[in-house]
């Protein structure tokens, strides 16, 4: 229990916080007697102003708010709490001994309450209800922390690997530049070497006649002879080839880029100037980059598997909560009044929301695990999606039209999920006008660009990039249901198919979601 106001404002413990607000000391004492325990921190406020001040400095799992208070009543306090970014989504339970009329109850729910409890209350039910919200708060916090940690680990790993790649590239290019000037030779139209620089002599050990049999790697002789024949035919064109040349000092074959440029006079080639650039370090760096790329893909796969396992393990405690709520309802159903049945419904709804969140996280982690890519008919995919959404689209009165759809190489299940998420979003975020949704596709620069256009409530342009982030929601849960993962799933599916996704929208102006997929994906 935090006794002083200053201590309450700076409290940073990891336990969940609960705020109880009542202008009567005996009311605060009664709530404290029921809720005080080691599982969470109990904050007390004797007025709406004090509750608002505490909400500026603390995140609360649930707020128990008295309705009848002087100066600022519970309804006014709830409205102001919803304007604070910390408390705008915090569950509020109104507790009252006076305002029991239905109009007061309705007013409470209109002000964002999740429950409305009358005094005297049942301590067991009150504490159970609070414990559910505390548990959901902790679960959501845990999921958020795990997601943040995964992003942090992934970012650190990418930064480390990029740093290593840059360092290796820097060392390789520095070594190449510091080694010496390029080897240069001059060849007449007959193929005879007329000149070679000091670097060529230092590298190959030849001063006059060159024994190409010993200089050129056996596996590269065919490429070298092809270059030599082109030069001997007096074609006015530059040629280049990558071959391995032997170093006289250590007998090691090193990769070189041999580039031959004609020296033209009066329209005729009088000679060829060939430069041999040592690219051996670059070739080895390319191999390192490929290896690092494979390692990065493996690391990303491990992170996705970790997210899958972590989300899967969260399902069990929620299943336990759901099972016990079912047992309580089955055993005490005849004895419960309407309010008590409502409490149980709220618990089940909260558990269902958490289960949906975990389900979406699991779906996100599974994307890309199914490697089957095949030629699919997107017209059939759209037909399947519209069948899945038949009920909700009919309830929304939606008119959905679709243009000609191509056949593409893609994963069929992921394409169904992609189109279904985007069309379901359009249905969910509809406005007052009759809902119209249009699906189109066009070929553009070696890729297919698809669009899903609606005339719904639209999106503020400042959020059009962030809406594809995990857990990003632009509306409160009381306005629109969801977990904030659907568009993140869409982004991952599109990127796994070598494309990108974006949106063009404005507030109250509808939205058009675009995504591209390579024609040979």
Short mmCIF file of C-alpha atoms in Angstrom, two decimals:
data_model
loop_
_atom_site.label_atom_id
_atom_site.label_comp_id
_atom_site.label_asym_id
_atom_site.label_seq_id
_atom_site.Cartn_x
_atom_site.Cartn_y
_atom_site.Cartn_z
CA UNK A 1 0.00 0.00 0.00
CA UNK A 2 1.39 3.40 -1.01
CA UNK A 3 0.69 5.89 1.78
CA UNK A 4 2.01 9.16 0.41
CA UNK A 5 1.07 11.03 -2.70
CA UNK A 6 4.69 11.55 -3.78
CA UNK A 7 5.50 7.89 -3.40
CA UNK A 8 2.46 6.93 -5.50
CA UNK A 9 3.54 9.20 -8.33
CA UNK A 10 7.04 7.75 -8.72
CA UNK A 11 6.26 4.08 -8.00
CA UNK A 12 8.00 1.91 -10.61
CA UNK A 13 7.49 -1.66 -9.37
CA UNK A 14 6.61 -4.34 -11.89
CA UNK A 15 3.36 -5.38 -10.19
CA UNK A 16 0.12 -4.19 -11.76
CA UNK A 17 -1.47 -1.02 -10.37
CA UNK A 18 -5.12 -0.61 -9.33
CA UNK A 19 -6.75 2.75 -8.62
CA UNK A 20 -9.77 3.07 -6.30
CA UNK A 21 -11.55 6.41 -6.17
CA UNK A 22 -14.08 7.34 -3.46
CA UNK A 23 -14.62 10.60 -1.61
CA UNK A 24 -15.68 8.69 1.52
CA UNK A 25 -12.89 7.27 3.69
CA UNK A 26 -15.06 4.33 4.69
CA UNK A 27 -15.64 3.57 1.00
CA UNK A 28 -11.89 3.55 0.32
CA UNK A 29 -11.35 1.42 3.42
CA UNK A 30 -13.94 -1.13 2.27
CA UNK A 31 -12.36 -1.44 -1.17
CA UNK A 32 -8.91 -1.66 0.35
CA UNK A 33 -10.03 -4.45 2.68
CA UNK A 34 -11.27 -6.49 -0.27
CA UNK A 35 -8.49 -5.79 -2.79
CA UNK A 36 -5.31 -5.38 -0.75
CA UNK A 37 -2.86 -8.18 -1.60
CA UNK A 38 0.70 -8.78 -2.76
CA UNK A 39 -0.29 -9.32 -6.40
CA UNK A 40 -0.71 -5.65 -7.22
CA UNK A 41 -0.27 -2.11 -5.94
CA UNK A 42 -3.39 -0.39 -4.66
CA UNK A 43 -3.61 3.37 -5.23
CA UNK A 44 -6.26 5.44 -3.45
CA UNK A 45 -7.79 8.74 -4.51
CA UNK A 46 -10.43 10.70 -2.58
CA UNK A 47 -11.53 12.89 -5.50
CA UNK A 48 -11.73 12.95 -9.27
CA UNK A 49 -8.95 15.54 -9.44
CA UNK A 50 -6.60 13.32 -7.46
CA UNK A 51 -7.49 10.34 -9.66
CA UNK A 52 -6.69 12.34 -12.79
CA UNK A 53 -3.35 13.43 -11.36
CA UNK A 54 -2.39 9.87 -10.44
CA UNK A 55 -3.32 8.66 -13.94
CA UNK A 56 -0.79 11.09 -15.40
CA UNK A 57 2.09 9.26 -13.74
CA UNK A 58 0.91 5.63 -13.57
CA UNK A 59 -0.55 2.90 -15.78
CA UNK A 60 -3.47 1.10 -14.13
CA UNK A 61 -4.82 -2.35 -14.88
CA UNK A 62 -8.32 -1.28 -13.73
CA UNK A 63 -9.93 1.75 -12.07
CA UNK A 64 -12.78 1.40 -9.51
CA UNK A 65 -14.60 4.71 -9.56
CA UNK A 66 -17.31 5.99 -7.24
CA UNK A 67 -20.16 7.72 -9.07
CA UNK A 68 -21.42 10.20 -6.45
CA UNK A 69 -18.57 12.60 -5.56
CA UNK A 70 -18.51 16.37 -4.91
CA UNK A 71 -17.05 18.88 -7.41
CA UNK A 72 -16.41 16.21 -10.07
CA UNK A 73 -18.57 13.08 -10.17
CA UNK A 74 -17.52 9.68 -11.48
CA UNK A 75 -18.96 10.20 -14.95
CA UNK A 76 -17.06 13.47 -15.43
CA UNK A 77 -13.90 11.87 -14.11
CA UNK A 78 -14.26 8.94 -16.52
CA UNK A 79 -14.63 11.29 -19.48
CA UNK A 80 -11.41 13.11 -18.53
CA UNK A 81 -9.60 9.84 -17.93
CA UNK A 82 -10.42 8.81 -21.49
CA UNK A 83 -8.64 11.93 -22.76
CA UNK A 84 -5.37 10.89 -21.10
CA UNK A 85 -3.16 8.66 -23.28
CA UNK A 86 -2.22 6.53 -20.25
CA UNK A 87 -5.78 5.82 -19.16
CA UNK A 88 -7.75 6.07 -22.42
CA UNK A 89 -8.01 2.26 -22.68
CA UNK A 90 -7.97 1.42 -18.95
CA UNK A 91 -11.03 -0.62 -17.83
CA UNK A 92 -13.28 1.42 -15.48
CA UNK A 93 -15.69 -0.18 -13.00
CA UNK A 94 -18.25 2.20 -11.49
CA UNK A 95 -19.12 1.48 -7.83
CA UNK A 96 -22.14 3.20 -6.29
CA UNK A 97 -24.68 2.91 -3.51
CA UNK A 98 -26.99 5.67 -4.80
CA UNK A 99 -27.15 5.94 -8.61
CA UNK A 100 -28.91 2.67 -9.34
CA UNK A 101 -31.39 3.84 -11.97
CA UNK A 102 -31.07 2.40 -15.45
CA UNK A 103 -30.28 5.83 -16.87
CA UNK A 104 -27.27 6.08 -14.58
CA UNK A 105 -26.13 2.61 -15.58
CA UNK A 106 -26.47 3.50 -19.26
CA UNK A 107 -24.61 6.74 -18.67
CA UNK A 108 -21.81 4.76 -17.04
CA UNK A 109 -21.39 2.49 -20.04
CA UNK A 110 -21.57 5.49 -22.38
CA UNK A 111 -18.64 6.96 -20.48
CA UNK A 112 -16.50 3.89 -21.15
CA UNK A 113 -17.26 1.67 -18.17
CA UNK A 114 -16.75 -2.09 -18.40
CA UNK A 115 -18.93 -2.74 -15.34
CA UNK A 116 -21.35 -1.06 -12.95
CA UNK A 117 -21.44 -2.46 -9.39
CA UNK A 118 -23.86 -1.63 -6.59
CA UNK A 119 -22.98 -1.30 -2.94
CA UNK A 120 -23.00 -3.39 -0.88
CA UNK A 121 -21.03 -5.59 -3.25
CA UNK A 122 -20.00 -9.22 -3.08
CA UNK A 123 -16.27 -9.18 -2.15
CA UNK A 124 -15.59 -12.44 -3.95
CA UNK A 125 -17.13 -11.30 -7.24
CA UNK A 126 -15.47 -7.90 -7.06
CA UNK A 127 -12.06 -9.36 -6.39
CA UNK A 128 -12.51 -12.00 -9.10
CA UNK A 129 -13.46 -9.34 -11.58
CA UNK A 130 -10.47 -7.21 -10.66
CA UNK A 131 -8.16 -10.22 -10.83
CA UNK A 132 -9.31 -10.96 -14.38
CA UNK A 133 -8.47 -7.43 -15.51
CA UNK A 134 -5.15 -7.56 -13.67
CA UNK A 135 -4.37 -10.88 -15.34
CA UNK A 136 -5.30 -9.50 -18.78
CA UNK A 137 -3.21 -6.40 -18.10
CA UNK A 138 -0.22 -8.54 -17.17
CA UNK A 139 -0.71 -10.81 -20.19
CA UNK A 140 -0.93 -7.84 -22.57
CA UNK A 141 2.10 -6.27 -20.90
CA UNK A 142 4.00 -9.54 -21.23
CA UNK A 143 3.09 -9.87 -24.91
CA UNK A 144 4.13 -6.28 -25.55
CA UNK A 145 7.42 -6.75 -23.71
CA UNK A 146 8.13 -9.96 -25.61
CA UNK A 147 7.35 -8.27 -28.92
CA UNK A 148 9.56 -5.31 -27.97
CA UNK A 149 12.33 -7.69 -26.95
CA UNK A 150 12.04 -9.63 -30.21
CA UNK A 151 12.23 -6.43 -32.23
CA UNK A 152 15.18 -5.26 -30.14
CA UNK A 153 17.04 -8.56 -30.60
CA UNK A 154 16.31 -8.59 -34.31
CA UNK A 155 17.46 -4.98 -34.68
CA UNK A 156 20.64 -5.61 -32.71
CA UNK A 157 21.39 -8.73 -34.74
CA UNK A 158 20.86 -6.92 -38.03
CA UNK A 159 22.98 -3.97 -36.88
CA UNK A 160 25.74 -6.35 -35.77
CA UNK A 161 25.73 -8.26 -39.03
CA UNK A 162 25.59 -5.09 -41.12
CA UNK A 163 28.50 -3.73 -39.09
CA UNK A 164 30.48 -6.92 -39.70
CA UNK A 165 29.69 -6.80 -43.42
CA UNK A 166 30.78 -3.18 -43.62
CA UNK A 167 33.95 -3.87 -41.67
CA UNK A 168 34.81 -6.85 -43.85
CA UNK A 169 34.09 -4.87 -47.03
CA UNK A 170 36.16 -1.98 -45.74
CA UNK A 171 39.10 -4.26 -44.92
CA UNK A 172 38.87 -6.00 -48.30
CA UNK A 173 38.68 -2.82 -50.35
CA UNK A 174 41.41 -1.18 -48.24
CA UNK A 175 43.65 -4.19 -48.78
CA UNK A 176 42.91 -4.13 -52.50
CA UNK A 177 43.67 -0.41 -52.81
CA UNK A 178 46.87 -0.63 -50.74
CA UNK A 179 48.25 -3.63 -52.61
CA UNK A 180 49.51 -1.80 -55.71
CA UNK A 181 48.41 -0.35 -59.08
CA UNK A 182 46.71 -2.67 -61.54
CA UNK A 183 48.69 -4.90 -63.83
CA UNK A 184 48.66 -3.44 -67.35
CA UNK A 185 49.77 -5.00 -70.64
CA UNK A 186 49.76 -3.73 -74.23
CA UNK A 187 48.96 -6.20 -77.03
CA UNK A 188 49.33 -5.53 -80.79
CA UNK A 189 46.76 -6.72 -83.33
CA UNK A 190 48.77 -9.88 -83.87
CA UNK A 191 48.38 -10.85 -80.19
CA UNK A 192 52.00 -10.12 -79.26
CA UNK A 193 52.66 -8.43 -75.92
CA UNK A 194 54.41 -5.12 -76.56
CA UNK A 195 54.44 -3.73 -73.03
CA UNK A 196 53.74 -4.70 -69.44
CA UNK A 197 54.10 -2.54 -66.32
CA UNK A 198 56.09 -3.16 -63.15
CA UNK A 199 53.08 -4.50 -61.28
CA UNK A 200 52.59 -7.19 -63.94
CA UNK A 201 56.22 -8.23 -63.62
CA UNK A 202 56.04 -8.26 -59.78
CA UNK A 203 52.90 -10.38 -59.85
CA UNK A 204 53.60 -12.88 -62.66
CA UNK A 205 57.42 -12.87 -62.68
CA UNK A 206 57.52 -12.64 -66.49
CA UNK A 207 59.48 -9.90 -68.29
CA UNK A 208 59.51 -10.92 -71.95
CA UNK A 209 57.68 -13.90 -73.37
CA UNK A 210 54.71 -14.93 -71.17
CA UNK A 211 53.90 -18.55 -70.47
CA UNK A 212 50.12 -18.24 -70.29
CA UNK A 213 49.83 -21.95 -69.47
CA UNK A 214 51.33 -21.29 -66.05
CA UNK A 215 49.79 -17.83 -65.43
CA UNK A 216 46.13 -18.64 -66.10
CA UNK A 217 44.25 -21.10 -63.87
CA UNK A 218 43.52 -24.37 -65.76
CA UNK A 219 39.76 -23.96 -65.24
CA UNK A 220 39.84 -20.42 -66.70
CA UNK A 221 41.87 -21.08 -69.86
CA UNK A 222 38.78 -21.40 -72.07
CA UNK A 223 37.50 -17.97 -70.97
CA UNK A 224 40.97 -16.46 -71.47
CA UNK A 225 41.35 -17.92 -74.98
CA UNK A 226 37.91 -16.57 -75.92
CA UNK A 227 39.06 -13.09 -74.87
CA UNK A 228 42.33 -13.47 -76.73
CA UNK A 229 40.55 -14.51 -79.94
CA UNK A 230 38.22 -11.49 -79.79
CA UNK A 231 41.21 -9.19 -79.41
CA UNK A 232 42.99 -10.80 -82.36
CA UNK A 233 39.97 -10.22 -84.66
CA UNK A 234 40.40 -6.47 -84.38
CA UNK A 235 36.82 -5.84 -83.23
CA UNK A 236 36.40 -2.27 -81.96
CA UNK A 237 34.73 -3.26 -78.72
CA UNK A 238 35.77 -3.47 -75.06
CA UNK A 239 35.84 -6.92 -73.49
CA UNK A 240 36.17 -8.12 -69.95
CA UNK A 241 36.39 -11.45 -68.20
CA UNK A 242 37.07 -12.73 -64.70
CA UNK A 243 39.86 -15.26 -64.47
CA UNK A 244 42.37 -16.49 -61.89
CA UNK A 245 46.02 -15.53 -62.37
CA UNK A 246 48.97 -17.13 -60.61
CA UNK A 247 51.18 -15.06 -58.33
CA UNK A 248 54.86 -15.81 -58.79
CA UNK A 249 55.76 -15.20 -55.17
CA UNK A 250 53.50 -17.79 -53.56
CA UNK A 251 52.06 -19.75 -56.46
CA UNK A 252 48.47 -18.84 -55.44
CA UNK A 253 45.87 -18.16 -58.10
CA UNK A 254 44.01 -14.93 -57.42
CA UNK A 255 40.88 -13.72 -59.14
CA UNK A 256 41.34 -10.77 -61.52
CA UNK A 257 39.00 -8.72 -63.67
CA UNK A 258 40.68 -8.50 -67.04
CA UNK A 259 39.34 -5.65 -69.15
CA UNK A 260 40.62 -5.05 -72.68
CA UNK A 261 39.96 -1.74 -74.41
CA UNK A 262 40.91 -1.06 -78.05
CA UNK A 263 43.19 1.85 -78.93
CA UNK A 264 41.69 3.10 -82.18
CA UNK A 265 43.45 5.31 -84.74
CA UNK A 266 41.89 6.31 -88.05
CA UNK A 267 39.09 3.83 -87.46
CA UNK A 268 41.43 0.87 -86.89
CA UNK A 269 42.65 -0.90 -83.78
CA UNK A 270 46.34 -0.30 -83.44
CA UNK A 271 46.56 -2.17 -80.12
CA UNK A 272 44.73 -3.35 -77.08
CA UNK A 273 45.24 -2.06 -73.53
CA UNK A 274 44.37 -4.68 -70.95
CA UNK A 275 44.16 -4.04 -67.21
CA UNK A 276 44.15 -6.84 -64.65
CA UNK A 277 42.43 -5.75 -61.45
CA UNK A 278 42.88 -7.97 -58.40
CA UNK A 279 39.29 -8.83 -57.29
CA UNK A 280 40.17 -11.89 -55.23
CA UNK A 281 39.25 -10.22 -51.93
CA UNK A 282 35.93 -9.05 -53.42
CA UNK A 283 35.07 -12.57 -54.57
CA UNK A 284 35.78 -13.94 -51.11
CA UNK A 285 33.75 -11.12 -49.55
CA UNK A 286 30.80 -12.06 -51.77
CA UNK A 287 31.01 -15.59 -50.40
CA UNK A 288 31.05 -14.15 -46.87
CA UNK A 289 28.01 -11.99 -47.67
CA UNK A 290 26.13 -15.03 -48.94
CA UNK A 291 27.03 -16.95 -45.80
CA UNK A 292 25.98 -14.02 -43.60
CA UNK A 293 22.72 -13.75 -45.51
CA UNK A 294 22.00 -17.41 -44.82
CA UNK A 295 22.87 -16.86 -41.16
CA UNK A 296 20.54 -13.85 -40.95
CA UNK A 297 17.69 -15.86 -42.44
CA UNK A 298 18.34 -18.61 -39.91
CA UNK A 299 18.36 -16.07 -37.06
CA UNK A 300 15.06 -14.55 -38.24
CA UNK A 301 13.54 -18.02 -38.43
CA UNK A 302 14.62 -18.73 -34.85
CA UNK A 303 13.02 -15.45 -33.69
CA UNK A 304 9.75 -16.36 -35.40
CA UNK A 305 9.82 -19.79 -33.83
CA UNK A 306 10.38 -18.17 -30.43
CA UNK A 307 7.35 -15.92 -30.95
CA UNK A 308 5.31 -18.98 -31.94
CA UNK A 309 6.32 -20.93 -28.83
CA UNK A 310 5.82 -17.94 -26.50
CA UNK A 311 2.33 -17.25 -27.86
CA UNK A 312 1.44 -20.93 -27.75
CA UNK A 313 2.40 -21.14 -24.05
CA UNK A 314 0.08 -18.24 -23.22
CA UNK A 315 -2.95 -20.18 -24.39
CA UNK A 316 -2.93 -22.54 -21.42
CA UNK A 317 -3.56 -20.00 -18.58
CA UNK A 318 -6.35 -18.42 -20.63
CA UNK A 319 -7.85 -21.84 -21.17
CA UNK A 320 -7.79 -22.39 -17.40
CA UNK A 321 -9.59 -19.07 -16.81
CA UNK A 322 -12.16 -19.89 -19.47
CA UNK A 323 -12.75 -23.36 -18.02
CA UNK A 324 -13.31 -22.11 -14.49
CA UNK A 325 -15.68 -19.39 -15.72
CA UNK A 326 -17.62 -22.11 -17.51
CA UNK A 327 -17.74 -24.22 -14.33
CA UNK A 328 -18.87 -21.23 -12.25
CA UNK A 329 -21.59 -20.43 -14.73
CA UNK A 330 -22.76 -24.05 -14.93
CA UNK A 331 -22.79 -24.55 -11.16
CA UNK A 332 -24.34 -21.25 -10.04
CA UNK A 333 -26.47 -20.38 -13.08
CA UNK A 334 -29.83 -20.79 -11.26
CA UNK A 335 -28.63 -18.61 -8.38
CA UNK A 336 -27.19 -15.76 -10.42
CA UNK A 337 -29.10 -12.56 -11.03
CA UNK A 338 -28.84 -10.60 -14.27
CA UNK A 339 -25.93 -8.48 -13.12
CA UNK A 340 -23.92 -11.49 -12.01
CA UNK A 341 -24.54 -13.18 -15.33
CA UNK A 342 -23.36 -10.00 -16.99
CA UNK A 343 -20.15 -10.10 -14.96
CA UNK A 344 -19.45 -13.59 -16.22
CA UNK A 345 -20.12 -12.46 -19.79
CA UNK A 346 -17.59 -9.67 -19.37
CA UNK A 347 -15.01 -12.16 -18.13
CA UNK A 348 -15.63 -14.44 -21.09
CA UNK A 349 -15.41 -11.52 -23.52
CA UNK A 350 -12.08 -10.47 -22.01
CA UNK A 351 -10.72 -13.99 -22.25
CA UNK A 352 -11.94 -14.26 -25.85
CA UNK A 353 -10.17 -11.02 -26.75
CA UNK A 354 -6.91 -12.32 -25.30
CA UNK A 355 -7.37 -15.64 -27.13
CA UNK A 356 -7.94 -13.79 -30.42
CA UNK A 357 -4.76 -11.82 -29.79
CA UNK A 358 -2.75 -14.99 -29.21
CA UNK A 359 -4.34 -16.61 -32.26
CA UNK A 360 -3.26 -13.67 -34.43
CA UNK A 361 0.28 -13.80 -33.04
CA UNK A 362 0.44 -17.50 -33.83
CA UNK A 363 -0.81 -16.84 -37.36
CA UNK A 364 1.81 -14.11 -37.78
CA UNK A 365 4.60 -16.46 -36.69
CA UNK A 366 3.38 -19.21 -39.06
CA UNK A 367 3.58 -17.01 -42.17
CA UNK A 368 6.33 -18.25 -44.47
CA UNK A 369 6.56 -21.68 -42.87
CA UNK A 370 4.40 -23.11 -45.64
CA UNK A 371 6.87 -23.17 -48.56
CA UNK A 372 4.49 -24.48 -51.22
CA UNK A 373 4.47 -22.04 -54.13
CA UNK A 374 2.28 -22.94 -57.10
CA UNK A 375 0.42 -21.35 -59.95
CA UNK A 376 -2.95 -20.25 -58.54
CA UNK A 377 -6.00 -18.55 -59.98
CA UNK A 378 -6.72 -15.44 -57.92
CA UNK A 379 -10.30 -15.38 -59.19
CA UNK A 380 -10.83 -18.62 -57.28
CA UNK A 381 -9.11 -17.10 -54.25
CA UNK A 382 -11.47 -14.08 -54.32
CA UNK A 383 -14.48 -16.38 -54.67
CA UNK A 384 -13.36 -18.36 -51.62
CA UNK A 385 -12.76 -15.18 -49.60
CA UNK A 386 -16.15 -13.69 -50.47
CA UNK A 387 -17.75 -16.98 -49.43
CA UNK A 388 -15.96 -16.82 -46.08
CA UNK A 389 -17.13 -13.23 -45.58
CA UNK A 390 -20.66 -13.76 -46.90
CA UNK A 391 -22.40 -13.29 -43.55
CA UNK A 392 -20.53 -10.18 -42.37
CA UNK A 393 -20.68 -8.53 -45.79
CA UNK A 394 -24.44 -9.14 -45.95
CA UNK A 395 -24.92 -7.67 -42.46
CA UNK A 396 -22.93 -4.60 -43.51
CA UNK A 397 -24.94 -4.26 -46.72
CA UNK A 398 -21.68 -4.25 -48.70
CA UNK A 399 -21.50 -4.20 -52.48
CA UNK A 400 -18.28 -5.95 -53.52
CA UNK A 401 -17.12 -5.99 -57.14
CA UNK A 402 -13.98 -7.49 -58.62
CA UNK A 403 -12.12 -6.94 -61.88
CA UNK A 404 -10.19 -9.52 -63.86
CA UNK A 405 -7.69 -11.39 -61.69
CA UNK A 406 -4.47 -13.00 -62.99
CA UNK A 407 -2.84 -16.33 -62.29
CA UNK A 408 0.29 -15.97 -60.18
CA UNK A 409 2.89 -18.16 -58.52
CA UNK A 410 2.14 -17.87 -54.80
CA UNK A 411 1.09 -19.72 -51.68
CA UNK A 412 -2.66 -20.28 -51.95
CA UNK A 413 -3.45 -20.23 -48.20
CA UNK A 414 -1.51 -17.00 -47.67
CA UNK A 415 -3.24 -15.32 -50.61
CA UNK A 416 -6.63 -16.24 -49.11
CA UNK A 417 -5.56 -14.79 -45.76
CA UNK A 418 -4.17 -11.63 -47.40
CA UNK A 419 -7.30 -10.78 -49.41
CA UNK A 420 -9.60 -11.81 -46.55
CA UNK A 421 -7.83 -9.53 -44.04
CA UNK A 422 -7.95 -6.53 -46.38
CA UNK A 423 -11.60 -7.01 -47.42
CA UNK A 424 -12.66 -7.69 -43.80
CA UNK A 425 -10.91 -4.45 -42.80
CA UNK A 426 -12.90 -2.55 -45.40
CA UNK A 427 -16.12 -4.05 -44.03
CA UNK A 428 -15.20 -3.34 -40.40
CA UNK A 429 -14.23 0.31 -40.91
CA UNK A 430 -17.25 1.33 -42.96
CA UNK A 431 -18.93 4.70 -42.64
CA UNK A 432 -22.53 5.90 -42.85
CA UNK A 433 -22.70 5.62 -46.62
CA UNK A 434 -23.69 2.33 -48.29
CA UNK A 435 -20.48 0.31 -48.34
CA UNK A 436 -18.83 -0.25 -51.73
CA UNK A 437 -15.65 -2.30 -52.17
CA UNK A 438 -13.76 -2.68 -55.45
CA UNK A 439 -10.96 -5.19 -56.11
CA UNK A 440 -8.64 -4.69 -59.11
CA UNK A 441 -5.30 -5.84 -60.54
CA UNK A 442 -2.92 -4.36 -63.13
CA UNK A 443 0.44 -5.35 -64.61
CA UNK A 444 3.19 -2.83 -63.98
CA UNK A 445 6.94 -3.17 -64.53
CA UNK A 446 7.25 -6.94 -64.22
CA UNK A 447 4.89 -7.17 -61.25
CA UNK A 448 1.20 -7.32 -60.44
CA UNK A 449 -0.26 -4.43 -58.46
CA UNK A 450 -3.51 -5.22 -56.63
CA UNK A 451 -5.90 -2.73 -55.04
CA UNK A 452 -8.79 -3.02 -52.57
CA UNK A 453 -10.75 0.24 -52.54
CA UNK A 454 -13.58 1.19 -50.16
CA UNK A 455 -15.64 4.26 -49.26
CA UNK A 456 -15.32 3.81 -45.50
CA UNK A 457 -14.12 6.07 -42.70
CA UNK A 458 -10.60 6.35 -44.11
CA UNK A 459 -7.25 6.82 -42.34
CA UNK A 460 -5.41 9.92 -41.24
CA UNK A 461 -2.45 10.19 -43.71
CA UNK A 462 0.02 10.62 -40.84
CA UNK A 463 -0.66 7.01 -39.78
CA UNK A 464 -0.51 5.36 -43.22
CA UNK A 465 2.98 3.93 -42.61
CA UNK A 466 2.53 2.87 -38.99
CA UNK A 467 -0.72 0.94 -39.46
CA UNK A 468 1.29 -2.03 -40.77
CA UNK A 469 3.22 -2.31 -37.48
CA UNK A 470 2.41 -5.04 -34.95
CA UNK A 471 -0.32 -4.14 -32.39
CA UNK A 472 -0.96 -0.77 -34.10
CA UNK A 473 -4.56 0.35 -33.53
CA UNK A 474 -6.01 3.72 -34.53
CA UNK A 475 -9.32 3.19 -32.70
CA UNK A 476 -10.31 2.09 -29.21
CA UNK A 477 -11.48 -1.47 -28.61
CA UNK A 478 -14.94 -0.17 -27.73
CA UNK A 479 -15.22 1.37 -31.23
CA UNK A 480 -13.87 -1.47 -33.33
CA UNK A 481 -12.82 -4.98 -32.33
CA UNK A 482 -9.49 -6.45 -33.30
CA UNK A 483 -5.95 -7.09 -32.12
CA UNK A 484 -3.88 -4.72 -34.28
CA UNK A 485 -2.07 -7.59 -36.02
CA UNK A 486 -4.12 -8.11 -39.19
CA UNK A 487 -2.28 -5.57 -41.36
CA UNK A 488 1.09 -6.72 -39.98
CA UNK A 489 0.17 -10.22 -41.22
CA UNK A 490 -0.68 -8.76 -44.64
CA UNK A 491 2.68 -6.97 -44.80
CA UNK A 492 4.61 -10.11 -43.93
CA UNK A 493 2.75 -12.20 -46.54
CA UNK A 494 3.40 -9.62 -49.27
CA UNK A 495 7.09 -9.26 -48.38
CA UNK A 496 7.51 -13.04 -48.33
CA UNK A 497 6.30 -12.98 -51.95
CA UNK A 498 8.84 -10.32 -52.91
CA UNK A 499 6.44 -7.37 -52.93
CA UNK A 500 5.41 -4.38 -50.85
CA UNK A 501 2.16 -3.01 -49.42
CA UNK A 502 0.93 0.55 -48.94
CA UNK A 503 -2.27 2.58 -48.52
CA UNK A 504 -3.73 5.75 -50.00
CA UNK A 505 -6.38 7.28 -47.74
CA UNK A 506 -7.81 10.33 -46.01
CA UNK A 507 -10.20 10.83 -43.10
CA UNK A 508 -13.81 10.20 -44.17
CA UNK A 509 -12.55 9.71 -47.72
CA UNK A 510 -12.28 5.93 -47.95
CA UNK A 511 -9.10 3.87 -48.31
CA UNK A 512 -7.31 2.07 -51.12
CA UNK A 513 -4.86 -0.62 -50.06
CA UNK A 514 -2.26 -1.58 -52.69
CA UNK A 515 0.19 -4.44 -52.74
CA UNK A 516 2.55 -5.74 -55.40
CA UNK A 517 3.74 -9.26 -56.22
CA UNK A 518 6.35 -10.18 -58.82
CA UNK A 519 4.89 -11.77 -61.91
CA UNK A 520 7.42 -14.60 -61.57
CA UNK A 521 7.14 -14.84 -57.73
#
